[in-house]
mmCIF file of C-alpha atoms in Angstrom:
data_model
loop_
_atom_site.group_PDB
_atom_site.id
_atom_site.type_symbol
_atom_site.label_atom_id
_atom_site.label_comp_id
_atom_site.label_asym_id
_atom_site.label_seq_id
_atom_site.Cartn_x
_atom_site.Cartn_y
_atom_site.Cartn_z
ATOM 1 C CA UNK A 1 -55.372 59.132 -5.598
ATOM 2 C CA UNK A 2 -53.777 55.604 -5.740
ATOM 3 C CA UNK A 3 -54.952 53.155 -2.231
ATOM 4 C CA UNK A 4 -54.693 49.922 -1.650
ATOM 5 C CA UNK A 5 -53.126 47.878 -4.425
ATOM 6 C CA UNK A 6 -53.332 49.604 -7.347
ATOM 7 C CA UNK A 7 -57.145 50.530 -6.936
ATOM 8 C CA UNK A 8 -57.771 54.394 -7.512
ATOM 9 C CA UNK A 9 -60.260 55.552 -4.963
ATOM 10 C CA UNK A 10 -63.129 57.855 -5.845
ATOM 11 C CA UNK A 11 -62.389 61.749 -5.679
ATOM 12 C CA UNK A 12 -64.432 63.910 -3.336
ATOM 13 C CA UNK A 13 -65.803 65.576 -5.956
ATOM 14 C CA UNK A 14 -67.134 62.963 -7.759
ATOM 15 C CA UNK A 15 -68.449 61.497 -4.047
ATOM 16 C CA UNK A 16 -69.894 64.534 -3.127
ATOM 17 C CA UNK A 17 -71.608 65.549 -6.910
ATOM 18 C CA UNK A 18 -73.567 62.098 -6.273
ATOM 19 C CA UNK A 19 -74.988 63.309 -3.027
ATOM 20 C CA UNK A 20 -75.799 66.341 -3.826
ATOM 21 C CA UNK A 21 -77.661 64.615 -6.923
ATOM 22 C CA UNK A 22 -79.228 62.289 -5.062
ATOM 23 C CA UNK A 23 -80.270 64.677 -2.460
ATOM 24 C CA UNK A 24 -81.643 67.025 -4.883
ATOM 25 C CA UNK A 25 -83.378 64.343 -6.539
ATOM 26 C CA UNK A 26 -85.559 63.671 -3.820
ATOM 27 C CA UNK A 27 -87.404 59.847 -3.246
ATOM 28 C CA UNK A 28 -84.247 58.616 -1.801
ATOM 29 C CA UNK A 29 -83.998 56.939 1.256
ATOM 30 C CA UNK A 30 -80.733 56.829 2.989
ATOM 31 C CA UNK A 31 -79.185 54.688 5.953
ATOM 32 C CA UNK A 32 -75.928 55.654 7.573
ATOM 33 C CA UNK A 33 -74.082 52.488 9.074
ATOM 34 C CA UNK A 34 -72.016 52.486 12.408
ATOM 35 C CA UNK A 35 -70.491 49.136 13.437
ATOM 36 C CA UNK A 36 -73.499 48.047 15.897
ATOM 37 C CA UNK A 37 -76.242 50.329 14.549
ATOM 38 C CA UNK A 38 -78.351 51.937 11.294
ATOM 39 C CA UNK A 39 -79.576 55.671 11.267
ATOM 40 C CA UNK A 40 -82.237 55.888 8.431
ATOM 41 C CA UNK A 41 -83.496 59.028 6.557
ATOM 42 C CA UNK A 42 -86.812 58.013 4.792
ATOM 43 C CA UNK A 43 -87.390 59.668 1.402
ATOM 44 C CA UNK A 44 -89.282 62.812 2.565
ATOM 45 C CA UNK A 45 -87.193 63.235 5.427
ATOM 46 C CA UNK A 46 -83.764 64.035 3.928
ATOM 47 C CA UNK A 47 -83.933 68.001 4.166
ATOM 48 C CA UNK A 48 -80.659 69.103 2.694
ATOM 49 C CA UNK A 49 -76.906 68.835 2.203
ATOM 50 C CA UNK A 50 -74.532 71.117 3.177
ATOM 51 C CA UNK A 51 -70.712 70.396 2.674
ATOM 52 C CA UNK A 52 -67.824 71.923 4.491
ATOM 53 C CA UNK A 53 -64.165 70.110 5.045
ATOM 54 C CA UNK A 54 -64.376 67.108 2.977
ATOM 55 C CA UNK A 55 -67.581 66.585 5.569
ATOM 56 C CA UNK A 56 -71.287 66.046 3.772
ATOM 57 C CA UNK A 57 -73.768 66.810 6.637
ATOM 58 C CA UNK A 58 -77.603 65.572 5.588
ATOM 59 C CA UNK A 59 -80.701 67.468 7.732
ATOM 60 C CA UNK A 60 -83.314 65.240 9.265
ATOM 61 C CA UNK A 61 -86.258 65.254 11.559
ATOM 62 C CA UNK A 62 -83.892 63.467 14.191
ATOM 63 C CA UNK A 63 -80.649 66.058 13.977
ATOM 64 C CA UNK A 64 -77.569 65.622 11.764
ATOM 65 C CA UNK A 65 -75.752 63.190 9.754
ATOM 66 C CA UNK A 66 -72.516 63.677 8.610
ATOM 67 C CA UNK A 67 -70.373 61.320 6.207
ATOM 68 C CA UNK A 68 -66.839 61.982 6.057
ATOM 69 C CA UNK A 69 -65.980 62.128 2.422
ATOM 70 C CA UNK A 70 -62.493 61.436 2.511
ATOM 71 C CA UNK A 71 -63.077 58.079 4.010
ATOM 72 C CA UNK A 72 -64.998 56.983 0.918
ATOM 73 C CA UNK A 73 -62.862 54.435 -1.227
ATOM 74 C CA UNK A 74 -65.467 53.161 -3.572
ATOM 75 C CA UNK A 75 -69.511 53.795 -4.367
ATOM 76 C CA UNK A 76 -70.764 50.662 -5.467
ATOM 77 C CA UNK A 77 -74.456 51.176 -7.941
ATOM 78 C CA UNK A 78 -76.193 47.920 -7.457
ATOM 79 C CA UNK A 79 -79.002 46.200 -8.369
ATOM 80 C CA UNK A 80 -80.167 43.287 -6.493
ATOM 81 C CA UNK A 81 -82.710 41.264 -5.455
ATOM 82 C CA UNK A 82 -85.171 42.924 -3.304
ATOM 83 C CA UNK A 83 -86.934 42.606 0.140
ATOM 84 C CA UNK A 84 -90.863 43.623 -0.682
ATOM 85 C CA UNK A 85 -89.745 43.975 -4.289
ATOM 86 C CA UNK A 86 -88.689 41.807 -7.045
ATOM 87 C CA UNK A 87 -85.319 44.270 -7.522
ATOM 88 C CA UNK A 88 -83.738 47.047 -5.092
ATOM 89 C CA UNK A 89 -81.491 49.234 -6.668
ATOM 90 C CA UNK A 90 -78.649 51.581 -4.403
ATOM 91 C CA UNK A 91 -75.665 53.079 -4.241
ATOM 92 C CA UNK A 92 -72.983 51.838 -1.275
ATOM 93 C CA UNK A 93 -70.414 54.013 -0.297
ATOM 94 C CA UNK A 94 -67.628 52.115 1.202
ATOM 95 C CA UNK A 95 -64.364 52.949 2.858
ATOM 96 C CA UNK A 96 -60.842 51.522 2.247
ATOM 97 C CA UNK A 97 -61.569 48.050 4.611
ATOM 98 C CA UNK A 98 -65.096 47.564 2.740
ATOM 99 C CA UNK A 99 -67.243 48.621 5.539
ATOM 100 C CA UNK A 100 -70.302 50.358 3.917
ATOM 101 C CA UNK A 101 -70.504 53.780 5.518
ATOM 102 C CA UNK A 102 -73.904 55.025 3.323
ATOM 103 C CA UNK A 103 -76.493 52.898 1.666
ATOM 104 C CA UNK A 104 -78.657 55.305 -0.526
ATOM 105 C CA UNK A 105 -82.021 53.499 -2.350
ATOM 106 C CA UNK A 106 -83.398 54.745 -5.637
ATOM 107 C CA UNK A 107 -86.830 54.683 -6.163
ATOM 108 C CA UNK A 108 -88.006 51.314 -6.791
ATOM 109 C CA UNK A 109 -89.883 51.065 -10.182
ATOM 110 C CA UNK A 110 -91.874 47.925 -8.375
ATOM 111 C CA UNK A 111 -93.232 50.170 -5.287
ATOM 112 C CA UNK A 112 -95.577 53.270 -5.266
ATOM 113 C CA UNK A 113 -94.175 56.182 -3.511
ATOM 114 C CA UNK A 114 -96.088 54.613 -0.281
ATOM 115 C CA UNK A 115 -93.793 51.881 -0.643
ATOM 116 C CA UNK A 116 -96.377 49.366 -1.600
ATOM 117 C CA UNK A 117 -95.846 46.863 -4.284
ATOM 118 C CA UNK A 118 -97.125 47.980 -7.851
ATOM 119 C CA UNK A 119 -96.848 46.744 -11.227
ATOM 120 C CA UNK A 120 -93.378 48.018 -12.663
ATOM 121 C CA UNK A 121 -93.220 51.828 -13.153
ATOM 122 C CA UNK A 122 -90.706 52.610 -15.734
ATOM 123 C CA UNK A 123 -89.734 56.340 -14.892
ATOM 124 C CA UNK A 124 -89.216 55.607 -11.223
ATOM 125 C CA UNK A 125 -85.978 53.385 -12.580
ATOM 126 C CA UNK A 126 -84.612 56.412 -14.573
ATOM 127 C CA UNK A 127 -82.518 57.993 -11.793
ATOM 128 C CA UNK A 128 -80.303 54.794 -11.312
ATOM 129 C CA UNK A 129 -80.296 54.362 -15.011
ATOM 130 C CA UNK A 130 -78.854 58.041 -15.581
ATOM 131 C CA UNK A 131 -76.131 57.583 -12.248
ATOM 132 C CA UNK A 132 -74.943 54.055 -13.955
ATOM 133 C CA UNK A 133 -74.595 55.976 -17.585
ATOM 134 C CA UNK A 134 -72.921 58.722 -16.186
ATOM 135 C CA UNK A 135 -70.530 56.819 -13.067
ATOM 136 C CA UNK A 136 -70.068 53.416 -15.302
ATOM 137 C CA UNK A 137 -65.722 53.440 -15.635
ATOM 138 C CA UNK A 138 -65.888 56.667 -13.363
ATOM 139 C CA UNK A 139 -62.330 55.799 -10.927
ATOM 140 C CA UNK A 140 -64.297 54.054 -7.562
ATOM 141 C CA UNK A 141 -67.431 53.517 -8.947
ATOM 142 C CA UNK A 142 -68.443 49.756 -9.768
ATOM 143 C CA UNK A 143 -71.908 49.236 -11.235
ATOM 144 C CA UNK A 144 -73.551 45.811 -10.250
ATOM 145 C CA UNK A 145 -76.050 44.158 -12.048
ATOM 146 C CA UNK A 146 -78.377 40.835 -11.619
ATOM 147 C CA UNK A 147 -78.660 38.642 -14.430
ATOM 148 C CA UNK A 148 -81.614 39.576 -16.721
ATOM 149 C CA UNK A 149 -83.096 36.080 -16.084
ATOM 150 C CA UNK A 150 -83.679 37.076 -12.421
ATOM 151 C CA UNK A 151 -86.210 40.413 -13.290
ATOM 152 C CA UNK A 152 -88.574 38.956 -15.413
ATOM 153 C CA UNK A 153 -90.636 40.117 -18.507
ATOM 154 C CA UNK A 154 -91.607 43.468 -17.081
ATOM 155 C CA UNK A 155 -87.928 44.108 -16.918
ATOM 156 C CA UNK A 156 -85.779 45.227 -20.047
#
């Protein structure tokens, strides 16, 4: 589907395989953004995903959150630099006007699953790894990367 421009938007599909993924994968924290306020679902609180209507609905301790789909323009896989960690690494789902609707977080390879600092843990980097293999040139996914000089030698 052509937006804005000649931009091609992501396809449900492809929106909702990554949540389901990431969902599945467990160790992900997620924060859905309104315009004055953050709901957050802390890795080993995200209890499911059901989808129905273009609608992905995530189960928490605190109720519902629901993300609707078709408002999703572009999922942006980024790494950057971190708070508490050298590196962060998420995925942004944004709507047609940029607003980020969904920030999801990967496990960071610098933090134990605590989310204290630790030496860097190669495996807990392999999720983002295999979503920016398998998204990279995927229509509405952009895959952002710091500069190399900006991780260090742990880093690859």
């Amino acid at each position: 589907m052509t937006r804005e421009g000649d931009l091609v938007g992501i396809s449900i599909e492809d929106c909702e395989g990554m949540l389901r993924e990431m969902v599945a994968a467990g160790g992900m924290a997620f924060a859905f953004e309104g315009k004055d306020a953050v709901c957050e679902l802390l890795p080993r609180e995200a209890a499911g995903l059901e989808v129905a209507e273009g609608w992905a609905m995530m189960k928490g301790p605190g109720g519902r959150f629901r993300l609707d789909m078709k408002a999703v323009e572009k999922v942006e896989l980024a790494e950057e630099e971190g708070v508490g960690a050298p590196v962060s690494y998420s995925a942004r789902f944004f709507d047609a006007s940029g607003r980020c609707l969904l920030r999801a977080s990967f496990p960071n390879p610098y933090l134990d699953d605590d989310g204290r600092p630790t030496g860097f843990v190669a495996r807990r980097l392999a999720l983002f790894e295999d979503f920016c293999r398998r998204y990279s040139g995927a229509d509405g996914v952009e895959v952002r990367r710091l500069h190399r000089a900006h991780l260090g030698p742990e880093r690859p």
